[in-house]
XYZ file of C-alpha atoms in Angstrom:
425
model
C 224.759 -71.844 169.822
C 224.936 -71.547 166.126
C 222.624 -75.026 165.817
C 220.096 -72.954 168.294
C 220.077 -69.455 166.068
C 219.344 -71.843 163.054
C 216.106 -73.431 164.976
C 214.868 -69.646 165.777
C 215.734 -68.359 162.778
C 213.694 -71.217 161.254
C 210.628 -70.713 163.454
C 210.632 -66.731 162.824
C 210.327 -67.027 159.195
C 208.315 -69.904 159.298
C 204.435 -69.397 158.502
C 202.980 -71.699 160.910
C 203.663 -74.335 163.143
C 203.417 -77.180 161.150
C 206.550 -77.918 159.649
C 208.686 -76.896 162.805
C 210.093 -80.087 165.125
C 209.364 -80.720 168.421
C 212.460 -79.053 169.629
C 211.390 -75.966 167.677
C 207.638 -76.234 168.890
C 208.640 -76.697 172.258
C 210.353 -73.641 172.144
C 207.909 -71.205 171.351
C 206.304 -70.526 174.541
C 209.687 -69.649 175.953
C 210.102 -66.799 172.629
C 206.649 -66.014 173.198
C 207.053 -64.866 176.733
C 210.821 -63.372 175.775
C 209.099 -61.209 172.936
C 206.408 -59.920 175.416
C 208.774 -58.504 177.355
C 210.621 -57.153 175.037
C 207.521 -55.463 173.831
C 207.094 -54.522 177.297
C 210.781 -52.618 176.954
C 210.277 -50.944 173.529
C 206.804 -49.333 174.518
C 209.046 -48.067 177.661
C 211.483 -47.185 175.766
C 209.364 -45.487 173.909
C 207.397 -43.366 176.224
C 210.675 -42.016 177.797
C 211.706 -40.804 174.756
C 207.952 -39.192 174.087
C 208.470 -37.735 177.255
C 211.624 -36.112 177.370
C 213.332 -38.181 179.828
C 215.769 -39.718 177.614
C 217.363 -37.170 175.447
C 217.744 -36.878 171.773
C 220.607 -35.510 170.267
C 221.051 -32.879 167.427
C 223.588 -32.408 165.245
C 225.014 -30.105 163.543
C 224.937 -31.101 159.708
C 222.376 -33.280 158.058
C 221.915 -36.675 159.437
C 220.136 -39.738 157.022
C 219.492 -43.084 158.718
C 219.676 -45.884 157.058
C 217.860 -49.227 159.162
C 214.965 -51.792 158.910
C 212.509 -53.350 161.347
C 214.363 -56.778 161.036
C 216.953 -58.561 161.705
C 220.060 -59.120 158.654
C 219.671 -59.322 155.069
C 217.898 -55.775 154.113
C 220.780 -54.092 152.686
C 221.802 -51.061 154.842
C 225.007 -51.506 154.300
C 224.983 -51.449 150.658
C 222.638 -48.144 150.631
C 224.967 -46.604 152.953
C 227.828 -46.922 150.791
C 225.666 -45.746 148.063
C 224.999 -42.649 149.974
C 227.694 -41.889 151.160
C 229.525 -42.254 147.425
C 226.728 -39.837 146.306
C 228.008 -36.917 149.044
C 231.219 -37.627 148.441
C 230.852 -37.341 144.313
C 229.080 -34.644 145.602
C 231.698 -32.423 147.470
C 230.603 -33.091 150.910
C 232.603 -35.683 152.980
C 230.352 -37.825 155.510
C 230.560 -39.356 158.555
C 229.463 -43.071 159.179
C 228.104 -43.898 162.168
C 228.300 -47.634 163.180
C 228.061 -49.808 165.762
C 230.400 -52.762 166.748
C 228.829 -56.198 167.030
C 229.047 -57.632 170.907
C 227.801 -61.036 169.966
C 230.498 -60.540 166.705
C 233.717 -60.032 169.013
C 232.503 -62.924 172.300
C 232.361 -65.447 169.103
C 235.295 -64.147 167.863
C 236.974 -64.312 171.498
C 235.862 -67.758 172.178
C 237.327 -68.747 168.482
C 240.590 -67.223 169.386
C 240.819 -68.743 172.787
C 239.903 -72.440 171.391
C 242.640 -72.100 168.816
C 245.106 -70.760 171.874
C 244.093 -73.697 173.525
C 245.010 -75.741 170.670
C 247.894 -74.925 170.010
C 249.025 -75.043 174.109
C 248.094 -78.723 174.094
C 249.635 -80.221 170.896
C 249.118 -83.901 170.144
C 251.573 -86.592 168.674
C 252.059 -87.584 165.434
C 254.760 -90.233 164.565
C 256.054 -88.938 167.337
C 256.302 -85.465 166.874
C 254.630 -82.419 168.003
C 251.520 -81.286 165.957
C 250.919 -77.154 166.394
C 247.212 -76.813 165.728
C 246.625 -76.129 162.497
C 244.513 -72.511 162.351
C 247.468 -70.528 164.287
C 245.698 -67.163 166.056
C 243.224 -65.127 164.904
C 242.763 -61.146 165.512
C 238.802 -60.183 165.454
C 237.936 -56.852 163.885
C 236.018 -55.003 166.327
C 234.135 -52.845 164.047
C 232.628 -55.888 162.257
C 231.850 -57.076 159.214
C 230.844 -53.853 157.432
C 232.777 -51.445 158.877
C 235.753 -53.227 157.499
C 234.021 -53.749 153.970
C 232.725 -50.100 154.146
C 236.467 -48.971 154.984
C 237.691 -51.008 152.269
C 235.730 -49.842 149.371
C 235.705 -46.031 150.345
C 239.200 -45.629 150.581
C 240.527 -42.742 148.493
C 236.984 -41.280 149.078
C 236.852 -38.243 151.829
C 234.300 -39.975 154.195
C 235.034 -41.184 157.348
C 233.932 -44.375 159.638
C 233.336 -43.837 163.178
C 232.856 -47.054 165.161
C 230.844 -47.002 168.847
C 227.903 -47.858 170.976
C 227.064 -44.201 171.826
C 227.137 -42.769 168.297
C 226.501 -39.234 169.679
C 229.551 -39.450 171.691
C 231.717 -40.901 168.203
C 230.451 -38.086 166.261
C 231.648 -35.541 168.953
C 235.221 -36.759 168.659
C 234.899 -36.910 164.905
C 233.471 -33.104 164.475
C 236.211 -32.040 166.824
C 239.356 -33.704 165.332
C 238.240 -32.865 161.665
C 235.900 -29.957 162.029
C 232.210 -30.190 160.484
C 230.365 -27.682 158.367
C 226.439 -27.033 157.555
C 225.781 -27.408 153.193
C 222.891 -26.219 154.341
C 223.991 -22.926 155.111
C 225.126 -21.442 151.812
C 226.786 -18.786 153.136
C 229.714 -20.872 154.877
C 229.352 -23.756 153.362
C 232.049 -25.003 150.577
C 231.921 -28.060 148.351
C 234.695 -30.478 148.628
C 235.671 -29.195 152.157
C 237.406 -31.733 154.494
C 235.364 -31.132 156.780
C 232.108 -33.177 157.752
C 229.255 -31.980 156.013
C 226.870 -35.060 156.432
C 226.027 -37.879 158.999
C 224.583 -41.302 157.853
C 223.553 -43.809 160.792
C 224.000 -47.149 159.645
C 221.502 -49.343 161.131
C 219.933 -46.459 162.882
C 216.055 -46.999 162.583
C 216.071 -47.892 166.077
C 218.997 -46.017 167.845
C 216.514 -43.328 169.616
C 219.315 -40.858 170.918
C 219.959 -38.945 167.530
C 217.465 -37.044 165.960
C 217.339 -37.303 161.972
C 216.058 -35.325 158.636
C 215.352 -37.951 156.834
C 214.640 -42.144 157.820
C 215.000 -44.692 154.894
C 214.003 -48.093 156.002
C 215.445 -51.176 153.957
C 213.227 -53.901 153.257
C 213.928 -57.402 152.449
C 211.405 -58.825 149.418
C 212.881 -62.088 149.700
C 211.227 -62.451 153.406
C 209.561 -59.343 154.546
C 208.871 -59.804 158.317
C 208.837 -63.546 158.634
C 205.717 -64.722 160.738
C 204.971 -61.140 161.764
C 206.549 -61.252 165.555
C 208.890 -59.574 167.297
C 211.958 -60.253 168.341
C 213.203 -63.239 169.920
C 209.698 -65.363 168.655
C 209.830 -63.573 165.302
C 212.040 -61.553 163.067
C 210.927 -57.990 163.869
C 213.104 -55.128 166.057
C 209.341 -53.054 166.119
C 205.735 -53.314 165.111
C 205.253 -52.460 161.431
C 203.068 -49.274 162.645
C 206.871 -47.798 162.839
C 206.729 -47.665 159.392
C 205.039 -44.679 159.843
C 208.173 -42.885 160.593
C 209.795 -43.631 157.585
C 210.662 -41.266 154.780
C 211.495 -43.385 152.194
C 211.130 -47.425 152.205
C 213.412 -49.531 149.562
C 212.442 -53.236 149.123
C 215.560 -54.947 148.464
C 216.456 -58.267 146.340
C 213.331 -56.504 144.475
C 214.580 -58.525 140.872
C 214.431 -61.801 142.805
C 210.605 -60.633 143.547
C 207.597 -61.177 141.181
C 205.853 -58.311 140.441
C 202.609 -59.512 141.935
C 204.462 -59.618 145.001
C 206.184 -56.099 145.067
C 202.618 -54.725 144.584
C 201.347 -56.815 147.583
C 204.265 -55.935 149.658
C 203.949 -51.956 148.430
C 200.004 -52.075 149.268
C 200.843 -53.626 152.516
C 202.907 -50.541 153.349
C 200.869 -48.292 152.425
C 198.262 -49.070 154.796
C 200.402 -47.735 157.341
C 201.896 -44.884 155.607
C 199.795 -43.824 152.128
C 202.616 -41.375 151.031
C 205.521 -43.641 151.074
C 207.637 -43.217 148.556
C 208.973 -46.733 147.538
C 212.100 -47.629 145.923
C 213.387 -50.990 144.583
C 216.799 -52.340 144.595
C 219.044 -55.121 143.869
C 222.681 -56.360 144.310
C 224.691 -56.976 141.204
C 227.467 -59.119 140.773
C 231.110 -57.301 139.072
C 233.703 -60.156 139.497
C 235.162 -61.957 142.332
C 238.840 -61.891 143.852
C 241.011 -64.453 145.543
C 240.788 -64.301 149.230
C 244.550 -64.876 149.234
C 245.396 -61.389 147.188
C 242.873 -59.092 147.489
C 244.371 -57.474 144.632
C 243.318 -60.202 142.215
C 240.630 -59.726 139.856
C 238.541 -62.565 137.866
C 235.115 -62.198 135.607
C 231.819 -63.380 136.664
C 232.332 -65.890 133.388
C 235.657 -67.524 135.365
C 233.340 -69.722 136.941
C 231.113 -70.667 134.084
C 230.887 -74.366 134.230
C 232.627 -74.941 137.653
C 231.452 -76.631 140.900
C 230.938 -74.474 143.435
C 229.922 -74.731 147.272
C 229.043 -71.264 148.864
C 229.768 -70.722 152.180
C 227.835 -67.561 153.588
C 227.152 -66.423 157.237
C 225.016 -63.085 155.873
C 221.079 -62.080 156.286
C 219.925 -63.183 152.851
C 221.764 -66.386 151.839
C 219.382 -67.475 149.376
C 219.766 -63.999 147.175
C 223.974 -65.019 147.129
C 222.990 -68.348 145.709
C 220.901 -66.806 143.127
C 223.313 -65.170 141.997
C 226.346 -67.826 141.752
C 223.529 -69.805 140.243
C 223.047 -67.268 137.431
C 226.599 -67.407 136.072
C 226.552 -70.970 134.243
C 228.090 -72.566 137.045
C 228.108 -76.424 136.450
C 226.560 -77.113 139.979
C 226.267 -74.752 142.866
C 225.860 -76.382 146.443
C 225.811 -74.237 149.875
C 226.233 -73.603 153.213
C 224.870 -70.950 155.232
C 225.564 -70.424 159.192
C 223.873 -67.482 160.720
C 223.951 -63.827 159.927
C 227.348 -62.378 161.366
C 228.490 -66.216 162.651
C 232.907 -65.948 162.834
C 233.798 -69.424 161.226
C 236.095 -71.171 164.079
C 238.045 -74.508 163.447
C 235.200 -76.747 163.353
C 233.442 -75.204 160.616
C 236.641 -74.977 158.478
C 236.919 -78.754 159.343
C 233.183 -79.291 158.246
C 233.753 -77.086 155.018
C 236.384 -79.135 153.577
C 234.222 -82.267 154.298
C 231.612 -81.063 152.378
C 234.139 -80.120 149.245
C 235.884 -83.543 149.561
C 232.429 -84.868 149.078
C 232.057 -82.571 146.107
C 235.201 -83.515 144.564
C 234.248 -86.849 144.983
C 230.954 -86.745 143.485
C 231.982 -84.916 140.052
C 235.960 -85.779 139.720
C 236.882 -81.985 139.639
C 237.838 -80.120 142.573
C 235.360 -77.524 143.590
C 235.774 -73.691 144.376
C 234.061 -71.602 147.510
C 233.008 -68.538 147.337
C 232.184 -66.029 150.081
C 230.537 -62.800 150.111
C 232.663 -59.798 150.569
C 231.164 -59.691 154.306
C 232.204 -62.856 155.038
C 235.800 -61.920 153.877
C 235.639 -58.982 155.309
C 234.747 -60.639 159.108
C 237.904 -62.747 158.851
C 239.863 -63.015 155.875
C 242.581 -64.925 157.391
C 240.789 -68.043 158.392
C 239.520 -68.787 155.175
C 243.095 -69.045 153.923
C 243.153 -72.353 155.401
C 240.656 -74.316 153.111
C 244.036 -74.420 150.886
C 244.498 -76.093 148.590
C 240.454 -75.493 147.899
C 240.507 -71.899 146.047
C 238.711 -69.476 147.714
C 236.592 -66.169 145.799
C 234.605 -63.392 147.280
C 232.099 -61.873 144.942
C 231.562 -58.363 144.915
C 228.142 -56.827 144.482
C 227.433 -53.371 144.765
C 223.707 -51.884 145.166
C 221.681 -50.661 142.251
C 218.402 -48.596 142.295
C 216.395 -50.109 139.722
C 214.213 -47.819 137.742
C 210.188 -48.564 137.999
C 207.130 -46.379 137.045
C 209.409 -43.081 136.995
C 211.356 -44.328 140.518
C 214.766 -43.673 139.358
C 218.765 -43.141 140.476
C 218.560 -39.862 139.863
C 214.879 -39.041 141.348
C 216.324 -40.521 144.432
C 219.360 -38.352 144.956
C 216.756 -35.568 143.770
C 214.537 -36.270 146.970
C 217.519 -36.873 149.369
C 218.640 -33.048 148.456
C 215.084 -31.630 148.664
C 214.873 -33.517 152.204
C 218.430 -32.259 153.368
C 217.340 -28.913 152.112
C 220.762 -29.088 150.198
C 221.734 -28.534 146.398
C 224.624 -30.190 144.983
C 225.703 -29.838 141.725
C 228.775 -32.421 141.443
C 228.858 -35.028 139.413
C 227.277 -38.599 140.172
């Protein structure tokens, strides 16, 4: 499966047909027809929700959603920790609204139950008993950013709330911790325990909650591949859905020549002339040991070292960049598919690749992960021992461009909320 999301991945971000294989080529008709009808679904979809037949839920405090039109690699997660920081700097503790990952926890299931089955059926060695070698692996069913999200806003009053029907999540939420309007001045009081903000995490397309205000995150290292929606190309909806967007944020936008922000900004703004556009970018702050979370090493720890990373996140290339940027001596990778849980085989392939490293340059190499990757299964990355393993941590960072700024961004997030808040940021 993950040699098949590769070839698809490769054809939707292709820009024509010429490069692809004949494997690749001759599946295209089969995408084609699979993206009609989803096409077919989302204009249904659609026009039930015009009408009023599917229901769209209200609630009670302001509600920001935070999503994109493609698939992995646009940053939501990053802006939604950065949002919800700001509210909770701010006095108001939020709510995060997530949803698990289905194709997350079957990969992790079939992981766990092919290590199970390893260890049942040992084999020999000099006449012993071998116990396979990964042991047993507990998935997280929240996924990958819920964990990381969890992780880095601990201490902080906001709250994760994990769930396919994030109207339903919210409801249990508001009644187990109370919620209160900072829109309504009159009963409304900073640093309260109770929720005073929602933020939808991926939410651009979940329908069923209404919102005040849509940000949509945008990828500048590959915008919207070849243009076609999903399965045949990258995109969730048409690009005239950028029309409901309140703010857009091009992402990765330092990894983006200028010429190309203003072509990507121009082509936005034929759909929507008013659209306030923001650029961002991740930025490195050091890296710990996947063995102790609690460790803590500089960017420069690395300076001159070999390193192989191993990502299975959106936007690969923009984690290279970076490791690239930090005087390594020689930076090699390997990137499976956006969400992909390692399993036995890929640890097995990993350390191939390193003892071909170590090999090639007389040193022995490090890997480094992305926090995401860590965060989707820490434990099974313990087992590249004696190979050290480092997660880099990034965090997101509004850059400032033609009077587009930090601060003019939390500005327009309170005038849209209709909310003041005077804490610090």
């Amino acid at each position: 499966m993950e040699k098949l999301r590769v070839l698809v991945s490769e054809i939707a971000y292709g820009r024509g047909h010429t490069k692809l294989s004949p494997v690749q080529r001759s599946l295209i008709p089969v995408l084609a027809f699979a993206s009609s009808l989803y096409r077919l679904a989302l204009s249904l979809r659609h026009d039930l929700y015009h009408l009023g037949l599917f229901r769209r839920h209200r609630l009670p405090v302001p509600v920001i959603s935070v999503g994109n039109l493609t698939w992995g690699g646009n940053g939501k997660t990053p802006m939604v920790e950065f949002i919800a920081r700001w509210f909770a700097h701010s006095g108001i503790a939020p709510l995060i609204l997530t949803r698990f990952s289905l194709n997350q926890i079957r990969r992790i299931s079939e992981r766990n139950v092919n290590v199970h089955a390893q260890r049942r059926a040992p084999t020999r060695r000099g006449g012993k008993r071998s116990e396979g070698t990964l042991g047993s692996f507990v998935g997280y069913a929240g996924g990958d950013e819920a964990r990381m999200l969890e992780r880095h806003l601990i201490g902080k009053p906001a709250k994760i709330g994990v769930g396919a029907n994030r109207a339903a999540v919210a409801a249990c939420y508001f009644e187990r911790y109370g919620y209160s309007d900072p829109r309504s001045s009159t009963c409304y009081h900073l640093h309260s325990t109770k929720i005073g903000a929602v933020i939808l995490d991926d939410g651009m397309q979940h329908w069923s909650l209404q919102r005040d205000l849509e940000i949509i995150m945008v990828n500048g290292l590959t915008l919207w591949g070849n243009y076609q929606l999903l399965p045949l190309g990258p995109l969730r909806e048409p690009l005239s859905a950028l029309s409901r967007a309140d703010v857009a944020v091009i992402h990765h936008a330092d990894l983006v020549s200028d010429q190309d922000l203003k072509d990507i900004e121009l082509m936005m703004r034929e759909v929507k002339e008013s659209l306030p556009i923001l650029y961002t970018r991740m930025t490195p702050s050091h890296f710990f040991e996947v063995a102790n979370i609690n460790s803590k090493f500089p960017l420069g720890a690395l300076c001159n070292a070999i390193i192989l990373c191993v990502s299975a996140i959106g936007s690969a290339s923009a984690f290279v960049n970076a490791m690239e940027k930090i005087g390594a001596s020689y930076v090699d990778r390997m990137d499976f598919s956006d969400h992909h849980v390692f399993q036995a085989r890929d640890v097995e392939m990993i350390r191939r690749r390193l003892g071909e490293l170590q090999d090639k340059f007389g040193s022995k190499p490090v890997v480094v992960v992305t926090e995401k990757d860590y965060d989707r299964d820490s434990e099974i990355l313990k087992h590249l021992h004696p190979f050290k393993v480092l997660a880099l941590c990034s965090a997101l960072q509004i850059l400032s461009h033609e009077g587009r700024t930090e601060n003019v961004f939390k500005k327009s997030l309170e005038e849209a909320l209709r909310i003041n808040l005077s804490g610090p940021t």
